[in-house]
Short mmCIF file of C-alpha atoms and ligand atoms in Angstrom, two decimals:
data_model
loop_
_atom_site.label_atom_id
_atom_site.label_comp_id
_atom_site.label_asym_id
_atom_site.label_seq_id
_atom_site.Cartn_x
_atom_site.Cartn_y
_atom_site.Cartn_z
CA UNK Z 65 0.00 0.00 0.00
CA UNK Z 66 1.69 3.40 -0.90
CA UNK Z 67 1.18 6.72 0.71
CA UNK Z 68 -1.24 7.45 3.67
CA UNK Z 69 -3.51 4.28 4.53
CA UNK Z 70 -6.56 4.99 5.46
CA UNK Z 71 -9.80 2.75 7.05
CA UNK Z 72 -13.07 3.01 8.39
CA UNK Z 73 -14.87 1.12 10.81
CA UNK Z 74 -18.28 0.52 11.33
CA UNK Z 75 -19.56 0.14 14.33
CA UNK Z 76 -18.03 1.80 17.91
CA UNK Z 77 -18.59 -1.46 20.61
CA UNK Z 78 -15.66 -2.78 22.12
CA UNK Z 79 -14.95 -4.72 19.16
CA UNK Z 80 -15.02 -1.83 16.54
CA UNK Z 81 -13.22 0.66 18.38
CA UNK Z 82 -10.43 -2.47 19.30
CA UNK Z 83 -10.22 -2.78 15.54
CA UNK Z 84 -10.18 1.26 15.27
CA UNK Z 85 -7.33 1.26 17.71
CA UNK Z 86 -5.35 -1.47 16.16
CA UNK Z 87 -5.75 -0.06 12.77
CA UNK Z 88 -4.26 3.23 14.15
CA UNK Z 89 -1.43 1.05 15.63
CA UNK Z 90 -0.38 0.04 11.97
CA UNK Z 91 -0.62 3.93 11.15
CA UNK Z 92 -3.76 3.93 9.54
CA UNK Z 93 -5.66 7.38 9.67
CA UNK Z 94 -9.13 6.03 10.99
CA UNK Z 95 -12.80 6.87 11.09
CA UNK Z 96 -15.15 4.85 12.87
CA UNK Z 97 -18.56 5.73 11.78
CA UNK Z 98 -21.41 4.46 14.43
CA UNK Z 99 -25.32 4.95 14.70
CA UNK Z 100 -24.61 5.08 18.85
CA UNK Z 101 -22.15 6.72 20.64
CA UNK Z 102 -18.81 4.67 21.65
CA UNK Z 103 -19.92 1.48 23.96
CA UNK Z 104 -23.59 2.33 24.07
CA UNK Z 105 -24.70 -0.52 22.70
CA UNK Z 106 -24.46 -4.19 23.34
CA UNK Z 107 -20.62 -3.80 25.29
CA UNK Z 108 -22.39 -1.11 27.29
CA UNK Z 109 -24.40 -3.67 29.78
CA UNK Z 110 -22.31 -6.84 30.17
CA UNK Z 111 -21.13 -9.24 32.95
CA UNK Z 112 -17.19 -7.95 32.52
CA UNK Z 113 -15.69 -10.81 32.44
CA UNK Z 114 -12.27 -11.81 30.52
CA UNK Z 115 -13.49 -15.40 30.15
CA UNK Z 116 -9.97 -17.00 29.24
CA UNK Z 117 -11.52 -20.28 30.63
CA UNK Z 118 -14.31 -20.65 28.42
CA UNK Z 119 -12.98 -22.66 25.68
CA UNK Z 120 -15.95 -25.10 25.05
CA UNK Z 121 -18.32 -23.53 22.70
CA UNK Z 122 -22.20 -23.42 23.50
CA UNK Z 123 -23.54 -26.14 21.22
CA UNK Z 124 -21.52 -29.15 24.19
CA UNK Z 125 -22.21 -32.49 22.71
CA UNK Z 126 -25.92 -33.94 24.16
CA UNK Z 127 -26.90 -30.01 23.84
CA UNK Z 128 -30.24 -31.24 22.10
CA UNK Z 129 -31.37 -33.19 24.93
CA UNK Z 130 -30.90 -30.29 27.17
CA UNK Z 131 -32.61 -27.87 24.97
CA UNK Z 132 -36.33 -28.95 26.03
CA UNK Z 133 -35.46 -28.76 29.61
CA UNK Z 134 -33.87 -25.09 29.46
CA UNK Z 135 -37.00 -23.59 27.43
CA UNK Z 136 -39.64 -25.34 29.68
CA UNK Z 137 -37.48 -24.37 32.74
CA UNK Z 138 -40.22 -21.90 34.79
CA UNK Z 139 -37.15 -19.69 35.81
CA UNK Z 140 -36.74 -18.87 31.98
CA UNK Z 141 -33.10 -18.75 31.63
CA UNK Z 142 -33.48 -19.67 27.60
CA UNK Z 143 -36.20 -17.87 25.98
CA UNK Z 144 -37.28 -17.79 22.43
CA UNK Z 145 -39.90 -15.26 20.39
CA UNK Z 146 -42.12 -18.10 18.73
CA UNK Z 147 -43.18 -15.76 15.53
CA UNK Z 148 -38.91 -15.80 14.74
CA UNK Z 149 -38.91 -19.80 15.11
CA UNK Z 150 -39.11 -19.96 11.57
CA UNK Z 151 -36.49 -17.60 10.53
CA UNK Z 152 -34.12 -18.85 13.53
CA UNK Z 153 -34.55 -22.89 12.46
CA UNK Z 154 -31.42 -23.17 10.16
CA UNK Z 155 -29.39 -21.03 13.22
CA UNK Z 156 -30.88 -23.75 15.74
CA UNK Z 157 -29.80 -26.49 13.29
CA UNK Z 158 -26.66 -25.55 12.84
CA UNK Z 159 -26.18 -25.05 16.65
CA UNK Z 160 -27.09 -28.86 16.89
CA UNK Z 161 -24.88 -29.71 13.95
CA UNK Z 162 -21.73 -28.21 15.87
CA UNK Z 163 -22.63 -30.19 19.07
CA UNK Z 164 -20.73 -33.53 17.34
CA UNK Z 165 -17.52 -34.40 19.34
CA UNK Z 166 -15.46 -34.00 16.42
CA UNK Z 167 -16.82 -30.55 16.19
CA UNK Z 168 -16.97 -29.65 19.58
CA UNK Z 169 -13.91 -30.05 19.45
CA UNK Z 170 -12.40 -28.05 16.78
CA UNK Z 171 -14.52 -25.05 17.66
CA UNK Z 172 -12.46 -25.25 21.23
CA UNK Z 173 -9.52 -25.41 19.63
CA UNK Z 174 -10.30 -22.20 17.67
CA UNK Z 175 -11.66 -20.81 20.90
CA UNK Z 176 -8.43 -21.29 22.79
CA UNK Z 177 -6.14 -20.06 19.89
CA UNK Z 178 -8.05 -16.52 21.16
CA UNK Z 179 -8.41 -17.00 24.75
CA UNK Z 180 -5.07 -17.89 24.87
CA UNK Z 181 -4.32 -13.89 23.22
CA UNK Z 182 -6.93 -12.19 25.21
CA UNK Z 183 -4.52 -10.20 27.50
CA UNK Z 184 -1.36 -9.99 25.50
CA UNK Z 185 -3.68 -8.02 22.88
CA UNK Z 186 -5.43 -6.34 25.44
CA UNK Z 187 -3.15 -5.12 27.62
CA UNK Z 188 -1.73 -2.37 25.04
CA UNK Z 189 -4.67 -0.90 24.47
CA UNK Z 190 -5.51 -0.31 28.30
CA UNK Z 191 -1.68 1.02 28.81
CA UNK Z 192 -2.54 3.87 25.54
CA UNK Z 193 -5.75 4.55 26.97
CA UNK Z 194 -4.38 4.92 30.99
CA UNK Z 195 -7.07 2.18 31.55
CA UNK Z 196 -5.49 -0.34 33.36
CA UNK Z 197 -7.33 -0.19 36.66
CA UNK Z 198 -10.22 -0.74 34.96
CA UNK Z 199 -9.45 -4.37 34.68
CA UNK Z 200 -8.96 -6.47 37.71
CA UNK Z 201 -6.69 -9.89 37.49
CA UNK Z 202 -9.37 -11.27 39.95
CA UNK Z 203 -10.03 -14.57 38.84
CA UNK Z 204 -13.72 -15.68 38.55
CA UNK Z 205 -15.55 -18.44 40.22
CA UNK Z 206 -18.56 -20.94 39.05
CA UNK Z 207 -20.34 -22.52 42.10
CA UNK Z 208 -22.68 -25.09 42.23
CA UNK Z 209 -25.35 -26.38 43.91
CA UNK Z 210 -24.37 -29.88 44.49
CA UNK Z 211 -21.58 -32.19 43.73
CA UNK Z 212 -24.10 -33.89 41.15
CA UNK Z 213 -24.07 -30.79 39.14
CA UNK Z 214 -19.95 -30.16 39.61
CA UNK Z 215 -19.43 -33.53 38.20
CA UNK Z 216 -21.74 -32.95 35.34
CA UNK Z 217 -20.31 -29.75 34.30
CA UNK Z 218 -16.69 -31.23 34.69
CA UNK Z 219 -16.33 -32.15 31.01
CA UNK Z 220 -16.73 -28.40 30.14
CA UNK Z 221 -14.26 -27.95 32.67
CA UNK Z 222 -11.95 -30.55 31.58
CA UNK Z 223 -11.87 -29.25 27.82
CA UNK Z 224 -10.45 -25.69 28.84
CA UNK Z 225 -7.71 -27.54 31.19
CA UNK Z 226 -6.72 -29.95 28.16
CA UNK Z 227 -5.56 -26.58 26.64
CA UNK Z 228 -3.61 -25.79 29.53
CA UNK Z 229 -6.01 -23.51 31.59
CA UNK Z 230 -5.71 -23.65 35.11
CA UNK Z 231 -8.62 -24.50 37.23
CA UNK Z 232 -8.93 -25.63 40.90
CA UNK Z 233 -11.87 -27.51 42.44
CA UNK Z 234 -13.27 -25.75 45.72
CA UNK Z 235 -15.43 -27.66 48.68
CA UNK Z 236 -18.12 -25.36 50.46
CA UNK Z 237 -15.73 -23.93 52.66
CA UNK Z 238 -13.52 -22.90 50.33
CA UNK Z 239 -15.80 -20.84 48.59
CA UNK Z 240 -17.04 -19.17 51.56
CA UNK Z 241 -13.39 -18.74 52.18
CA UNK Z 242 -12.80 -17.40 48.65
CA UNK Z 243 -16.37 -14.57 48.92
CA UNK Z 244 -17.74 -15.03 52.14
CA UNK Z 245 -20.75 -12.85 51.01
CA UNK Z 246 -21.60 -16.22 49.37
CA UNK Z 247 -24.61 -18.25 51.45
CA UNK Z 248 -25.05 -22.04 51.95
CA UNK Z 249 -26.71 -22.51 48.21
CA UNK Z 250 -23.42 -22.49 47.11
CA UNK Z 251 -22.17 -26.36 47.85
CA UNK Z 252 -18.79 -26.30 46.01
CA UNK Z 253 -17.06 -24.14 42.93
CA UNK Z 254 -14.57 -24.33 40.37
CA UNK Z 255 -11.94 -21.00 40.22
CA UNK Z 256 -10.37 -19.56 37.23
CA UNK Z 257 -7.57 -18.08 38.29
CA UNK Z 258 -6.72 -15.73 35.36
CA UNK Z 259 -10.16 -14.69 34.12
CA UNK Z 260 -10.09 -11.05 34.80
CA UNK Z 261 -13.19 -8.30 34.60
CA UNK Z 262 -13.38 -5.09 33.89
CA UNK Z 263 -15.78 -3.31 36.74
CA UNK Z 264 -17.53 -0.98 33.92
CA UNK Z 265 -17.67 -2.07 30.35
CA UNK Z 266 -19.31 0.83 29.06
CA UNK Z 267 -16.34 3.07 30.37
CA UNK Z 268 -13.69 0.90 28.97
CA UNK Z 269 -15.09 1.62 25.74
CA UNK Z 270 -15.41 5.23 26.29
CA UNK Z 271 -11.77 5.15 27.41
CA UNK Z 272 -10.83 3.49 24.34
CA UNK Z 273 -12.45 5.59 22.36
CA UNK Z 274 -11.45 8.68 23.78
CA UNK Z 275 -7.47 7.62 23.58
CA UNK Z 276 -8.81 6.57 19.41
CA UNK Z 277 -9.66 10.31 19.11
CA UNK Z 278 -6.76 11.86 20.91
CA UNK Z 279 -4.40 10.22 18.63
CA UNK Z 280 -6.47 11.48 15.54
CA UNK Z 281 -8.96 9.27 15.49
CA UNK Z 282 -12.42 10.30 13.77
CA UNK Z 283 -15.92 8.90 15.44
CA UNK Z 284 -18.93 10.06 12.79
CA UNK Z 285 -21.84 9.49 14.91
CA UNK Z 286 -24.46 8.35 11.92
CA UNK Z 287 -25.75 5.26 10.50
CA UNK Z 288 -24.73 3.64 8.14
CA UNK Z 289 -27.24 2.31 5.27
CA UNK Z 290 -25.21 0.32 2.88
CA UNK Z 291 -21.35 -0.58 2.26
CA UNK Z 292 -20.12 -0.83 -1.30
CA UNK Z 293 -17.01 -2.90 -2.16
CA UNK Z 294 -14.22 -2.47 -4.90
CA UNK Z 295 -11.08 -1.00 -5.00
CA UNK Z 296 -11.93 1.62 -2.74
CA UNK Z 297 -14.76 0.68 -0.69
CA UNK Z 298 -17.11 3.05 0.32
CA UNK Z 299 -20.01 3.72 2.82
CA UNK Z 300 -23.28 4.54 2.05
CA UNK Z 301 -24.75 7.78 4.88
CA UNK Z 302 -28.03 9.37 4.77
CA UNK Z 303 -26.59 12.34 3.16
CA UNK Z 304 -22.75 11.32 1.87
CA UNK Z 305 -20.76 8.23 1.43
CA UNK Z 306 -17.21 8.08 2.73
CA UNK Z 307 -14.60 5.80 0.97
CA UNK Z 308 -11.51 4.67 2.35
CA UNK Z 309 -8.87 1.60 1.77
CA UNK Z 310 -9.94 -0.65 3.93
CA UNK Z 311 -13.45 -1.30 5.74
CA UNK Z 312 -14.29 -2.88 8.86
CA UNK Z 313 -17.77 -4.28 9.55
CA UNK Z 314 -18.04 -4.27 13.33
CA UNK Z 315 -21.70 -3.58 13.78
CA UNK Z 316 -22.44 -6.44 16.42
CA UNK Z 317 -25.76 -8.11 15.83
CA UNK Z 318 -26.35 -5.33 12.94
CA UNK Z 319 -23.64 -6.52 10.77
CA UNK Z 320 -25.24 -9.30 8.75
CA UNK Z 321 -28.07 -6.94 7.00
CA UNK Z 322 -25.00 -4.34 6.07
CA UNK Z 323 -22.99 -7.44 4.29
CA UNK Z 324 -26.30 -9.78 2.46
CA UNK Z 325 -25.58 -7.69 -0.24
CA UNK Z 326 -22.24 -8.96 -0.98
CA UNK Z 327 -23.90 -12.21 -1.57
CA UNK Z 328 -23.18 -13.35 2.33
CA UNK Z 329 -26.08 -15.13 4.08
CA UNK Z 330 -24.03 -14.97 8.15
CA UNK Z 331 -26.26 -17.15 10.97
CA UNK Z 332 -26.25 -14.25 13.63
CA UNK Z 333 -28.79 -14.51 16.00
CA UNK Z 334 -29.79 -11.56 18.63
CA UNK Z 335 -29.25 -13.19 21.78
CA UNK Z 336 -30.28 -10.67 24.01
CA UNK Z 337 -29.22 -10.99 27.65
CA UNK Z 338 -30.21 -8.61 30.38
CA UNK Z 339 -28.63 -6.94 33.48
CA UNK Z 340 -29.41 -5.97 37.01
CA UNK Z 341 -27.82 -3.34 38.58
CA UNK Z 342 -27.69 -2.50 42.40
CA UNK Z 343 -26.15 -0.23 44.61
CA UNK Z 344 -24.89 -3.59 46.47
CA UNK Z 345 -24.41 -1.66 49.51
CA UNK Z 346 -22.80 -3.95 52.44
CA UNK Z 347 -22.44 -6.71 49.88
CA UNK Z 348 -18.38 -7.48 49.09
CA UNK Z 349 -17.23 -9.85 46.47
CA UNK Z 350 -13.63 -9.51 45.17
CA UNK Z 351 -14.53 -11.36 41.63
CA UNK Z 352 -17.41 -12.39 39.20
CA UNK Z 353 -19.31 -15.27 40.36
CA UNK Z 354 -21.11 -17.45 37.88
CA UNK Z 355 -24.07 -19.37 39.66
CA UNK Z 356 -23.67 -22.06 37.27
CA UNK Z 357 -27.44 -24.00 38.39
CA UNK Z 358 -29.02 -20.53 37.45
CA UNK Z 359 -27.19 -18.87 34.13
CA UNK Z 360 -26.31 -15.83 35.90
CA UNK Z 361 -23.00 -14.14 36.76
CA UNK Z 362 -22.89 -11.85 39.66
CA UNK Z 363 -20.11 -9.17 38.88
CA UNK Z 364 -18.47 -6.46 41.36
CA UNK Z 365 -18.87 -3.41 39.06
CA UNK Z 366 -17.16 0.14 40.39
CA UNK Z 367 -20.79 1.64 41.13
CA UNK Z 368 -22.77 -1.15 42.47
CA UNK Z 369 -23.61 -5.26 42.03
CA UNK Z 370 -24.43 -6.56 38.73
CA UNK Z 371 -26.54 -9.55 37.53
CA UNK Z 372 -26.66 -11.09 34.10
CA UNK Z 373 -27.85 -13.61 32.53
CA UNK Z 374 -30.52 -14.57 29.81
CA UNK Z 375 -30.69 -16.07 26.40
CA UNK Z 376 -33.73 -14.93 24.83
CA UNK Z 377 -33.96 -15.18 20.97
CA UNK Z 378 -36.04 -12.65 19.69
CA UNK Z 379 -35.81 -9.71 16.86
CA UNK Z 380 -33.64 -7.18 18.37
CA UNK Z 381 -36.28 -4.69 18.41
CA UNK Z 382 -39.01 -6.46 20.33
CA UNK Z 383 -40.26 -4.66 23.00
CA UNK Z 384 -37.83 -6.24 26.45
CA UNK Z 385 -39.45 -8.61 28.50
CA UNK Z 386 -38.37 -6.70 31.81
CA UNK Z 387 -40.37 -8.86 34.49
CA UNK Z 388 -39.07 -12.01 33.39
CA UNK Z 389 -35.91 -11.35 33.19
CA UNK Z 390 -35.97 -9.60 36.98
CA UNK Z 391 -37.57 -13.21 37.99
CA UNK Z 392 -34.57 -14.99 36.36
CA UNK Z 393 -32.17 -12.44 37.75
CA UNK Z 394 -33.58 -12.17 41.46
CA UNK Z 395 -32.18 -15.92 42.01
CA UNK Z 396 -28.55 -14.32 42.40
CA UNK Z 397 -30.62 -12.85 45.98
CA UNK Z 398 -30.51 -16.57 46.82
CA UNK Z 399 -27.12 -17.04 46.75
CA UNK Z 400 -26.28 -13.50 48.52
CA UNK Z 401 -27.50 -12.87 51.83
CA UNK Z 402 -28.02 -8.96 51.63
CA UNK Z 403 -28.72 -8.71 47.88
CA UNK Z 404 -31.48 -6.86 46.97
CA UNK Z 405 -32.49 -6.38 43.72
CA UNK Z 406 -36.16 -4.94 44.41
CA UNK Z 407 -35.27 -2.00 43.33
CA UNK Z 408 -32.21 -2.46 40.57
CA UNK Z 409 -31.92 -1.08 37.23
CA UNK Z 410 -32.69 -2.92 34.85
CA UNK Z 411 -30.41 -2.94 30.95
CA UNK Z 412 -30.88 -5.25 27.90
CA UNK Z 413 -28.70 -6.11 25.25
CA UNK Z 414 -27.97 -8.35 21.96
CA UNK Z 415 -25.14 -10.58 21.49
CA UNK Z 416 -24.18 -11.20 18.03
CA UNK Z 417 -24.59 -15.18 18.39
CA UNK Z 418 -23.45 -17.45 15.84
CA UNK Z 419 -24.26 -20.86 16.39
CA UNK Z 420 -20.57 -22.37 16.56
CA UNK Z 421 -19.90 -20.03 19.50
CA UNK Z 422 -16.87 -18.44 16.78
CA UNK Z 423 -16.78 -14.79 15.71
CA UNK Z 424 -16.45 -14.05 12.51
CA UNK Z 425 -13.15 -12.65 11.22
CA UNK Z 426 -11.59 -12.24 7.88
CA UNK Z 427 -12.40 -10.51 4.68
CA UNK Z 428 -15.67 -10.60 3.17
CA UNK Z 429 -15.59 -13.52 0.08
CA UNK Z 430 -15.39 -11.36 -2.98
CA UNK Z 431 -13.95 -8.19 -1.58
CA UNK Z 432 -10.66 -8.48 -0.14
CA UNK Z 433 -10.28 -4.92 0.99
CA UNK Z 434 -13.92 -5.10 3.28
CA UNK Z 435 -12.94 -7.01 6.58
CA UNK Z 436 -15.40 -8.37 8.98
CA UNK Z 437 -15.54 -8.42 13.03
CA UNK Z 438 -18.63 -9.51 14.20
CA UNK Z 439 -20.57 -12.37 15.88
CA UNK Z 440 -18.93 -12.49 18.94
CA UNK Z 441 -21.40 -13.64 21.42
CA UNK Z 442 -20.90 -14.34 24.69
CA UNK Z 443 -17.06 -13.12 24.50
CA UNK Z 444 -16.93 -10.24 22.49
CA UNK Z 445 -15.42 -8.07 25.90
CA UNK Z 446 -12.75 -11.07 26.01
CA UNK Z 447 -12.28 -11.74 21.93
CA UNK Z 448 -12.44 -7.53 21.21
CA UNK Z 449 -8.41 -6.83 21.46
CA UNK Z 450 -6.82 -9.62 20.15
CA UNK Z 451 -9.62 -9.34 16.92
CA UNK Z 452 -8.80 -6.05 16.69
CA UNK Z 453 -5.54 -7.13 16.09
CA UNK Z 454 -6.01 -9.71 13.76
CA UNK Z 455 -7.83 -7.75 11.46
CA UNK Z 456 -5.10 -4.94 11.51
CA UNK Z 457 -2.78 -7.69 10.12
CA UNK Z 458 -5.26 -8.46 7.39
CA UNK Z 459 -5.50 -4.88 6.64
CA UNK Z 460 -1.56 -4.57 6.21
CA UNK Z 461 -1.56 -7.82 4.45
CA UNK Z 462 0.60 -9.81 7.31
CA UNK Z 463 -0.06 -12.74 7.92
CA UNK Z 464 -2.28 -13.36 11.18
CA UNK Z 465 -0.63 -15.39 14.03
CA UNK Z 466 -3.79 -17.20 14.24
CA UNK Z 467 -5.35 -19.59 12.37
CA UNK Z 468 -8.05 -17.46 10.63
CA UNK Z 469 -10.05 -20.43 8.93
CA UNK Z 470 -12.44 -21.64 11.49
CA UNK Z 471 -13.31 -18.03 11.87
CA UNK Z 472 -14.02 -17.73 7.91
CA UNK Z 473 -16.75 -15.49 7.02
CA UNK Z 474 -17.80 -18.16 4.10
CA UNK Z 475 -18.17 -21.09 6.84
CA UNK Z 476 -22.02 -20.16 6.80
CA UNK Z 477 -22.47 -19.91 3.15
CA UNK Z 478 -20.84 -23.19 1.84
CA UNK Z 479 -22.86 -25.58 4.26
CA UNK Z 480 -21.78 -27.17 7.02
CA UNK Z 481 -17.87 -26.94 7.73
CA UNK Z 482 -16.06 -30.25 8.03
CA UNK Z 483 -14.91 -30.80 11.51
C1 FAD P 539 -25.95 -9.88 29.57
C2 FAD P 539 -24.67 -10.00 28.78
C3 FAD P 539 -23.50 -10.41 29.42
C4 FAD P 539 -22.32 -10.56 28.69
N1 FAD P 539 -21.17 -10.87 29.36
C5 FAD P 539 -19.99 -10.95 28.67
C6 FAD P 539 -18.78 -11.20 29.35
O1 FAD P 539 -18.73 -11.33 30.58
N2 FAD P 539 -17.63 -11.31 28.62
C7 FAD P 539 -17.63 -11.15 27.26
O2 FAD P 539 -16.57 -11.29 26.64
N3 FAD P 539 -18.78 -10.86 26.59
C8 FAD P 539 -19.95 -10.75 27.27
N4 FAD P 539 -21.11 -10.45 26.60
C9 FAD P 539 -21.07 -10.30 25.15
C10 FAD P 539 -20.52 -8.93 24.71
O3 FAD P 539 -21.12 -7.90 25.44
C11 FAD P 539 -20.78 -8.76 23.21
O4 FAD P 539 -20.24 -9.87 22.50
C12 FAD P 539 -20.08 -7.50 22.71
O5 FAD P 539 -20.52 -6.38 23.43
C13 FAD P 539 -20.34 -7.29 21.23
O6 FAD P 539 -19.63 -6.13 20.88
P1 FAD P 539 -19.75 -5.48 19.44
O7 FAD P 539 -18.80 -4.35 19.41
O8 FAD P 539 -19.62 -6.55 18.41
O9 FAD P 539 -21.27 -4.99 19.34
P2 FAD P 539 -22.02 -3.75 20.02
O10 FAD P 539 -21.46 -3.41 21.34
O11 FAD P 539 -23.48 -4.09 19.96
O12 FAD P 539 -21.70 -2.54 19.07
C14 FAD P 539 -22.23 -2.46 17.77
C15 FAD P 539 -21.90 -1.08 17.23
O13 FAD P 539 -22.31 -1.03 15.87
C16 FAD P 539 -23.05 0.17 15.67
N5 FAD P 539 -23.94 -0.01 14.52
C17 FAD P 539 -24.86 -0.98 14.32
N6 FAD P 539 -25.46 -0.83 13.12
C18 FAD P 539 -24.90 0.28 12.57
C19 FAD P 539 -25.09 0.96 11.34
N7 FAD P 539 -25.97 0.53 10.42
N8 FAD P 539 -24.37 2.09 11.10
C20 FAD P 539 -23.47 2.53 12.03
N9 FAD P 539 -23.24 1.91 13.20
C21 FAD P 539 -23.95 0.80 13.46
C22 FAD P 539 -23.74 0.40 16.99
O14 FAD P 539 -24.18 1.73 17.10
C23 FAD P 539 -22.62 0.03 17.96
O15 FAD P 539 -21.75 1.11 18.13
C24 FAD P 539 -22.31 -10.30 27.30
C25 FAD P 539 -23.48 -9.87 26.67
C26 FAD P 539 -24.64 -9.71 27.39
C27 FAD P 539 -25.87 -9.22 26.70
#
C-alpha cells in the first residue's frame, strides 16, 4: 500500500473501536462511523468478564437433549420469540450440527487459539488509553449447587484444562473462604484463576475511544445504510458516502443486513441478555461469580452489584421482557445474603450469536479490501483486542498469528464446515 492508509470502521462497541485502535497502531488514519455513541450498545451492559476459561463452545455435545429442559425451565433462563422460530430454524440447526464431538472439538480449539491472546492483545490498548485499573486480574468463580451438578459440568471444565487452563476444584468452605458474602446454596465451585473483569464495560469503551480520538482518530456518529465494495470501498450515509482503503464491519448483531448484499447469508442470532444493577451496599465480592445452576454471573462493578444472565432469541427490536428477566435475575438474591435487587436497574442487550460459538473474522468472500468483526457472542469483551488485532494484520496484508479459517466469514455460506 503506498502513501497514507486509510480505514473506516463501522460500528463503535468494544470490538469496533479495538479494531479502530489497532488499525491506528499500523498507522492507519481512521474513522469509525457508528449509529450510537462509543460502547452504548451491546458492550455497554455486560457481565465484565475476561473469560480465558471458556474454551468449550455453547452447542456441548448432548446439547439437544438439554434444549427442552432449558425452554420449559419456569425460571426462563433460555427464551425464544415463537413468531422468529421460523427464521431462527437453520441457526438452531446448525447449533445442533456443531454439538458432534469432532466438532466440539475443533470449535475449542479455535476458541483457545483466542483465549489464549486475550490479555497480551489487550493489555496495550488499556496502557494507551491509561485504563489499566479498569481491569482487575481477579479470577472468577462458578459454584454449584451440588456435587451432582460439579461432576456434570466437569467435562466443560476438563476441555479448557486440556488446553492448559488452570482451574482448581473448591469444597463449600472454600468458597465461603474465597467470597464469604456467598450463602449455603453455594455447595462447592470451580476458580479460574486468570479470568479477569473489567468493573464498567461501558467506560472501557469510552476510554478506548477517547485515547482513538486523541491520537487522531475520527468517530462520525451516523448510521450507516449500505457498504459498497471495490477497489476503494465506500459507505453509504443518509446524506454522503465516505470511501476509504480498507473497511471494517463491526456492527455487532447489525452486521449481517449491512454485508447480504455482498452475496453473504451470516447465521447471527440476537441473543439478548439482560442486566441488574444495584447499589450492592454492604455486599463485598472480590470477583465475578457465575451461579452455574441458574445462568447468571454476579459481577463487582465500580458503582454497584451486577446480575446477568438470559438467552432470549427474539428480533432485536421487540419490546424487552423486563419482568421475566428480573424473575430470572432475582435468584442471584438466593445465593447472597443482603442482595437486593427490588429495586435495581434494569439494561438489555444483543449478542451477536453465531451458532458455533466463533466470531467471525476475515475478509468478506469477494472483496478483499472489506474485513469483517462480528458475531462475537458471549465473549466479544474477552475476543475484542486480540480481533482487533487480527484484522489490523489483514489490513496490512501480514499474515495473522492465528489460524483465521475456522473463523471464515464463508463457513455459513458453503454448508456445514467439516470438523
Ligand atoms: C448480559 C450480557 C452479558 C455478557 N457478558 C460478557 C462477558 O462477561 N464477557 C464477554 O466477553 N462478553 C460478554 N457479553 C457479550 C458482549 O457484550 C458482546 O459480545 C459485545 O458487546 C459485542 O460487541 P460489538 O462491538 O460486536 O457490538 P455492540 O457493542 O453491539 O456494538 C455495535 C456497534 O455497531 C453500531 N452499529 C450498528 N449498526 C450500525 C449501522 N448501520 N451504522 C453505524 N453503526 C452501526 C452500533 O451503534 C454500535 O456502536 C455479554 C453480553 C450480554 C448481553
Amino acid at each position: 500500500m503506498n502513501g497514507r492508509r486509510d480505514a473506516i470502521v463501522v460500528g463503535a462497541g468494544i470490538v469496533g473501536i479495538c479494531c479502530a485502535r489497532y488499525l491506528q497502531r499500523e498507522g492507519f488514519s481512521v474513522t469509525a462511523v457508528t449509529r450510537d455513541p462509543p460502547g452504548e450498545a451491546c458492550s455497554a451492559g455486560n457481565s465484565g468478564g475476561f473469560g480465558v476459561s471458556l474454551i468449550a463452545p455453547v452447542a456441548t455435545p448432548g446439547i439437544l437433549s438439554r434444549i427442552p429442559s432449558l425452554w420449559l425451565d419456569p425460571r426462563k433462563p433460555l427464551a425464544i420469540e415463537v413468531s422468529l422460530l421460523p427464521r431462527l430454524l437453520p441457526w438452531f440447526a446448525r447449533f445442533v450440527s456443531t454439538s458432534t464431538p469432532a466438532r466440539y472439538r475443533a470449535a475449542s480449539r479455535a476458541r483457545a487459539s483466542l483465549c489464549e491472546r486475550v490479555f497480551e492483545a489487550l493489555e496495550p490498548l488499556l496502557q494507551d488509553a491509561g485504563a489499566e485499573s479498569l481491569v482487575r486480574p481477579r479470577g472468577m468463580m462458578f459454584v454449584y449447587d451440588s456435587e451432582e451438578s460439579l461432576a456434570a459440568a466437569r467435562p466443560v471444565h476438563d476441555v479448557a484444562r486440556a488446553h492448559g487452563v488452570p482451574l482448581e476444584e473448591l469444597d463449600a468452605e472454600s468458597v465461603r473462604n474465597r467470597e464469604p458474602a456467598l450463602g449455603a446454596r453455594a455447595r462447592c465451585g470451580v476458580v479460574s484463576p486468570t479470568t479477569r473483569h473489567t468493573t464498567n464495560p461501558r467506560r472501557l469503551v469510552q476510554m478506548l475511544a477517547a485515547d482513538f480520538r486523541r491520537r487522531g482518530g475520527r468517530v462520525v456518529e451516523a448510521e450507516v445504510r449500505a457498504v459498497e465494495g471495490g477497489e476503494r470501498p465506500r459507505v453509504v450515509l443518509a446524506e454522503e458516502s465516505i470511501a476509504a482503503q480498507r473497511i471494517v464491519v463491526a456492527a455487532g448483531v447489525w452486521s449481517g443486513s449491512l454485508v447480504r448484499h455482498f452475496g453473504l447469508r451470516v447465521l447471527l442470532a440476537a441473543e439478548r441478555g439482560y442486566h441488574l444493577m444495584a447499589p450492592g451496599d454492604g455486599v463485598r465480592l472480590t470477583a465475578p461469580v457465575t451461579l452455574s445452576d441458574r445462568n447468571v454471573v454476579i459481577t463487582p462493578m465500580e458503582n454497584g452489584i451486577r446480575v446477568t444472565g438470559m438467552a432470549e432469541f427474539a428480533r432485536v427490536d421487540s419490546p424487552p421482557n423486563v419482568g421475566r428477566a428480573r424473575r430470572m435475575l432475582a435468584q442471584a438474591e438466593d445465593y447472597v445474603p443482603g442482595l437486593d435487587l427490588s429495586g435495581a436497574k434494569w439494561w438489555m442487550g444483543p449478542r451477536p450469536s453465531t451458532p458455533d460459538s466463533l466470531p467471525i473474522i476475515g475478509p468478506c468472500p469477494g472483496e478483499p479490501r472489506v474485513l469483517l468483526a462480528f458475531g462475537h457472542g458471549h465473549m466479544g469483551l474477552a475476543f475484542a483486542a486480540i480481533t482487533g488485532r487480527l484484522v489490523a494484520s489483514l489490513a496490512v496484508g501480514r499474515p495473522p498469528d492465528v489460524d483465521l479459517a475456522p473463523f471464515a466469514p464463508a463457513r455459513f455460506t458453503r454448508g456445514i464446515a467439516p470438523a
